[in-house]
Tab-separated table of C-alpha atoms in Angstrom:
chain	number	residue	atom	x	y	z
A	1	MET	CA	8.412	-27.777	29.625
A	2	PRO	CA	4.692	-28.207	30.240
A	3	HIS	CA	2.986	-30.967	28.290
A	4	SER	CA	-0.653	-30.968	27.331
A	5	ILE	CA	-3.120	-33.500	26.008
A	6	LYS	CA	-6.108	-33.015	23.782
A	7	PRO	CA	-8.557	-35.578	22.474
A	8	ARG	CA	-9.426	-34.517	18.935
A	9	ILE	CA	-12.719	-36.086	17.936
A	10	ARG	CA	-13.453	-36.653	14.287
A	11	ILE	CA	-16.624	-37.929	12.715
A	12	VAL	CA	-16.023	-39.360	9.263
A	13	ASP	CA	-18.467	-40.630	6.692
A	14	GLY	CA	-18.163	-43.718	4.520
A	15	ASP	CA	-15.944	-41.818	2.062
A	16	ALA	CA	-13.552	-40.788	4.858
A	17	THR	CA	-14.742	-37.178	4.618
A	18	ILE	CA	-14.469	-35.479	8.003
A	19	VAL	CA	-17.993	-34.204	8.615
A	20	MET	CA	-17.229	-32.849	12.088
A	21	GLY	CA	-13.923	-32.210	13.847
A	22	PRO	CA	-12.048	-29.606	15.874
A	23	GLY	CA	-11.711	-27.086	13.023
A	24	LYS	CA	-15.332	-27.349	11.919
A	25	ALA	CA	-16.574	-27.050	15.502
A	26	ASP	CA	-14.475	-23.902	16.028
A	27	LEU	CA	-15.943	-22.487	12.827
A	28	LEU	CA	-19.525	-23.192	13.929
A	29	GLU	CA	-18.766	-21.516	17.225
A	30	ALA	CA	-17.265	-18.469	15.532
A	31	VAL	CA	-20.280	-18.143	13.209
A	32	ALA	CA	-22.629	-18.381	16.193
A	33	ARG	CA	-20.631	-15.726	18.043
A	34	SER	CA	-20.088	-13.279	15.197
A	35	GLY	CA	-23.234	-13.838	13.138
A	36	SER	CA	-21.145	-13.781	9.974
A	37	ILE	CA	-19.141	-16.280	7.941
A	38	ARG	CA	-16.696	-13.558	6.925
A	39	ALA	CA	-16.069	-12.464	10.514
A	40	ALA	CA	-15.744	-16.094	11.612
A	41	ALA	CA	-13.191	-16.752	8.870
A	42	GLU	CA	-11.167	-13.690	9.889
A	43	GLU	CA	-11.238	-14.689	13.539
A	44	LEU	CA	-9.915	-18.149	12.650
A	45	GLU	CA	-7.417	-16.728	10.162
A	46	MET	CA	-8.779	-18.652	7.207
A	47	SER	CA	-10.026	-17.413	3.868
A	48	TYR	CA	-13.725	-16.829	3.319
A	49	MET	CA	-13.577	-19.495	0.615
A	50	ARG	CA	-12.106	-22.032	3.019
A	51	ALA	CA	-14.747	-21.262	5.661
A	52	TRP	CA	-17.510	-21.531	3.090
A	53	THR	CA	-16.158	-24.862	1.824
A	54	LEU	CA	-16.112	-26.280	5.355
A	55	ILE	CA	-19.658	-25.042	5.942
A	56	ARG	CA	-20.886	-26.513	2.669
A	57	THR	CA	-19.355	-29.854	3.655
A	58	MET	CA	-21.133	-29.780	7.018
A	59	ASN	CA	-24.414	-28.563	5.557
A	60	ALA	CA	-24.448	-31.424	3.067
A	61	ALA	CA	-23.293	-34.047	5.566
A	62	PHE	CA	-26.049	-33.763	8.175
A	63	ARG	CA	-29.759	-34.384	7.784
A	64	SER	CA	-30.245	-30.663	7.201
A	65	PRO	CA	-27.909	-27.624	7.136
A	66	LEU	CA	-26.056	-26.525	10.285
A	67	VAL	CA	-25.495	-22.942	9.073
A	68	GLU	CA	-27.915	-20.699	7.222
A	69	LYS	CA	-27.325	-17.362	5.595
A	70	GLU	CA	-29.648	-14.533	6.498
A	71	ARG	CA	-31.338	-12.886	3.566
A	72	GLY	CA	-32.103	-9.202	3.230
A	73	GLY	CA	-32.807	-6.790	6.056
A	74	PRO	CA	-30.193	-4.971	8.099
A	75	ALA	CA	-28.346	-8.238	8.819
A	76	GLN	CA	-27.743	-8.884	5.108
A	77	GLY	CA	-24.690	-11.013	4.651
A	78	GLY	CA	-25.104	-12.489	8.079
A	79	ALA	CA	-25.250	-16.148	8.972
A	80	ARG	CA	-26.359	-18.173	11.949
A	81	LEU	CA	-26.553	-21.691	13.213
A	82	THR	CA	-29.770	-23.580	12.635
A	83	PRO	CA	-31.303	-25.458	15.583
A	84	ARG	CA	-29.554	-28.567	14.232
A	85	GLY	CA	-26.267	-26.645	14.043
A	86	ARG	CA	-26.569	-25.608	17.683
A	87	LYS	CA	-27.419	-29.147	18.716
A	88	VAL	CA	-24.505	-30.704	16.803
A	89	LEU	CA	-22.031	-28.149	18.199
A	90	GLU	CA	-23.282	-28.714	21.739
A	91	LEU	CA	-23.030	-32.501	21.374
A	92	TYR	CA	-19.532	-32.197	19.953
A	93	ARG	CA	-18.286	-29.962	22.790
A	94	LYS	CA	-19.844	-32.335	25.302
A	95	MET	CA	-17.998	-35.260	23.709
A	96	GLU	CA	-14.710	-33.343	23.950
A	97	LYS	CA	-15.257	-32.610	27.630
A	98	LYS	CA	-16.285	-36.163	28.429
A	99	ALA	CA	-13.313	-37.622	26.558
A	100	GLU	CA	-10.953	-35.274	28.388
A	101	ARG	CA	-12.387	-36.193	31.764
A	102	ALA	CA	-12.274	-39.903	30.909
A	103	ILE	CA	-8.510	-39.872	30.355
A	104	ALA	CA	-7.582	-37.650	33.310
A	105	ARG	CA	-6.272	-40.477	35.491
A	106	GLU	CA	-4.120	-42.050	32.757
A	107	TRP	CA	-2.860	-38.604	31.835
A	108	GLU	CA	-1.616	-38.096	35.398
A	109	THR	CA	0.264	-41.409	35.137
A	110	MET	CA	1.584	-40.551	31.671
A	111	LYS	CA	2.982	-37.259	32.948
A	112	GLY	CA	5.209	-39.298	35.251
A	113	GLU	CA	6.858	-40.735	32.105
A	114	LEU	CA	7.604	-37.281	30.731
A	115	PRO	CA	10.338	-34.919	31.897
A	116	SER	CA	9.015	-32.221	34.187
B	1	MET	CA	-23.322	-44.483	4.384
B	2	PRO	CA	-21.913	-45.605	7.727
B	3	HIS	CA	-20.320	-42.926	9.855
B	4	SER	CA	-17.615	-43.538	12.387
B	5	ILE	CA	-16.037	-41.596	15.219
B	6	LYS	CA	-12.528	-41.724	16.570
B	7	PRO	CA	-10.987	-39.763	19.400
B	8	ARG	CA	-7.406	-39.027	18.367
B	9	ILE	CA	-5.341	-38.282	21.424
B	10	ARG	CA	-2.250	-36.145	21.090
B	11	ILE	CA	0.296	-35.290	23.725
B	12	VAL	CA	2.240	-32.174	22.845
B	13	ASP	CA	5.175	-30.561	24.587
B	14	GLY	CA	5.777	-26.878	25.230
B	15	ASP	CA	7.098	-26.429	21.681
B	16	ALA	CA	3.924	-27.974	20.198
B	17	THR	CA	5.863	-31.086	19.166
B	18	ILE	CA	3.583	-34.111	19.181
B	19	VAL	CA	5.390	-36.525	21.487
B	20	MET	CA	2.663	-39.193	21.329
B	21	GLY	CA	-0.281	-39.595	19.001
B	22	PRO	CA	-2.092	-42.147	16.833
B	23	GLY	CA	0.734	-42.550	14.315
B	24	LYS	CA	3.475	-42.886	16.919
B	25	ALA	CA	1.415	-45.377	18.928
B	26	ASP	CA	0.845	-47.503	15.807
B	27	LEU	CA	4.580	-47.418	15.157
B	28	LEU	CA	5.422	-48.530	18.706
B	29	GLU	CA	2.938	-51.356	18.327
B	30	ALA	CA	4.396	-52.434	14.994
B	31	VAL	CA	7.942	-52.414	16.423
B	32	ALA	CA	6.783	-54.504	19.383
B	33	ARG	CA	5.063	-56.962	17.033
B	34	SER	CA	7.773	-57.235	14.391
B	35	GLY	CA	10.902	-56.707	16.470
B	36	SER	CA	12.291	-54.455	13.747
B	37	ILE	CA	12.047	-50.791	12.820
B	38	ARG	CA	12.380	-51.673	9.139
B	39	ALA	CA	9.542	-54.229	9.258
B	40	ALA	CA	7.390	-51.811	11.257
B	41	ALA	CA	7.974	-49.065	8.691
B	42	GLU	CA	7.029	-51.420	5.844
B	43	GLU	CA	3.890	-52.534	7.629
B	44	LEU	CA	2.808	-48.908	8.102
B	45	GLU	CA	3.864	-47.974	4.568
B	46	MET	CA	6.331	-45.327	5.659
B	47	SER	CA	9.991	-44.952	4.882
B	48	TYR	CA	12.601	-46.262	7.294
B	49	MET	CA	13.826	-42.701	7.679
B	50	ARG	CA	10.365	-41.475	8.650
B	51	ALA	CA	9.949	-44.273	11.197
B	52	TRP	CA	13.370	-43.577	12.643
B	53	THR	CA	12.612	-39.856	12.910
B	54	LEU	CA	9.373	-40.553	14.788
B	55	ILE	CA	11.195	-42.935	17.122
B	56	ARG	CA	13.979	-40.448	17.774
B	57	THR	CA	11.357	-37.821	18.642
B	58	MET	CA	9.683	-40.188	21.112
B	59	ASN	CA	12.973	-41.402	22.561
B	60	ALA	CA	14.074	-37.840	23.268
B	61	ALA	CA	10.678	-36.708	24.558
B	62	PHE	CA	10.195	-39.139	27.437
B	63	ARG	CA	12.300	-39.587	30.555
B	64	SER	CA	14.163	-42.393	28.801
B	65	PRO	CA	13.895	-44.055	25.345
B	66	LEU	CA	10.764	-45.993	24.369
B	67	VAL	CA	12.509	-48.040	21.651
B	68	GLU	CA	15.958	-49.599	21.789
B	69	LYS	CA	17.952	-51.236	19.034
B	70	GLU	CA	19.333	-54.689	19.683
B	71	ARG	CA	23.058	-55.003	19.211
B	72	GLY	CA	24.835	-58.030	17.787
B	73	GLY	CA	23.698	-61.623	18.016
B	74	PRO	CA	21.274	-63.306	15.665
B	75	ALA	CA	18.734	-60.520	16.134
B	76	GLN	CA	21.157	-57.902	14.798
B	77	GLY	CA	19.260	-54.983	13.351
B	78	GLY	CA	16.301	-55.721	15.569
B	79	ALA	CA	14.547	-53.309	17.885
B	80	ARG	CA	12.181	-53.616	20.792
B	81	LEU	CA	10.213	-51.521	23.210
B	82	THR	CA	11.814	-50.713	26.529
B	83	PRO	CA	9.739	-51.226	29.686
B	84	ARG	CA	8.914	-47.515	29.499
B	85	GLY	CA	7.883	-47.941	25.846
B	86	ARG	CA	5.509	-50.750	26.755
B	87	LYS	CA	4.065	-48.726	29.603
B	88	VAL	CA	3.531	-45.599	27.500
B	89	LEU	CA	1.892	-47.595	24.687
B	90	GLU	CA	-0.392	-49.385	27.138
B	91	LEU	CA	-1.404	-46.098	28.793
B	92	TYR	CA	-2.071	-44.515	25.412
B	93	ARG	CA	-4.290	-47.394	24.220
B	94	LYS	CA	-6.151	-47.301	27.515
B	95	MET	CA	-6.792	-43.579	27.063
B	96	GLU	CA	-8.147	-44.207	23.561
B	97	LYS	CA	-10.527	-46.883	24.821
B	98	LYS	CA	-11.697	-44.784	27.750
B	99	ALA	CA	-12.272	-41.739	25.558
B	100	GLU	CA	-14.244	-43.825	23.084
B	101	ARG	CA	-16.421	-45.297	25.808
B	102	ALA	CA	-16.952	-41.875	27.384
B	103	ILE	CA	-18.521	-40.447	24.218
B	104	ALA	CA	-20.659	-43.471	23.328
B	105	ARG	CA	-23.941	-41.961	24.490
B	106	GLU	CA	-23.437	-38.611	22.705
B	107	TRP	CA	-22.327	-40.484	19.602
B	108	GLU	CA	-25.627	-42.374	19.556
B	109	THR	CA	-27.457	-39.029	19.720
B	110	MET	CA	-25.186	-37.501	17.096
B	111	LYS	CA	-25.926	-40.349	14.676
B	112	GLY	CA	-29.545	-39.259	14.772
B	113	GLU	CA	-28.410	-35.966	13.185
B	114	LEU	CA	-26.664	-37.752	10.331
B	115	PRO	CA	-28.323	-39.404	7.339
B	116	SER	CA	-28.570	-43.160	7.710
């Protein structure tokens, strides 16, 4: 039975609202990839309403929005990350990688305590 | 509004059961401190049944139990960590600290994206 380890990083504000975490980061990534909140929600198997609520939380929590809707034109209904959204997502993914690397040695030791 | 960050480390087995995580580590620590599952449960504001279920999960998930009940004597009803329990808890806390230190620089940058 293979075991796995995952550091889940959460940023919370003074009201204990999670302003960034694994689910929100995946959503940002899916919006960036698909160019659409609806497509991102489908990919992550959540409702459009849920995706939009998470995005509203993030947009209100940072100094400026992380996701913006595109208006008019052929891409009507589309959405994309703002420069701040791309920066926050990149920082978050970097933190995940660094945290994972930082615990690699202890994880090897911990695996010795688990059945193989 | 002060923001905070916390890497939550979870070890999951092949069935996606969390065999060690923030809640289980806190419970191990409370048992070690109080010498009693009941006192640990009260301290963490969970039912005895919930605490016992978490402990049974951990005890079955590692190569040998992490918590053992004391039998007879004046400490009847008491519980303590086994050597393996102490080792696993220590490793887990070390991983938390290392993960937190590893993301310190990115966290400083990330705070610049959040309202002060």
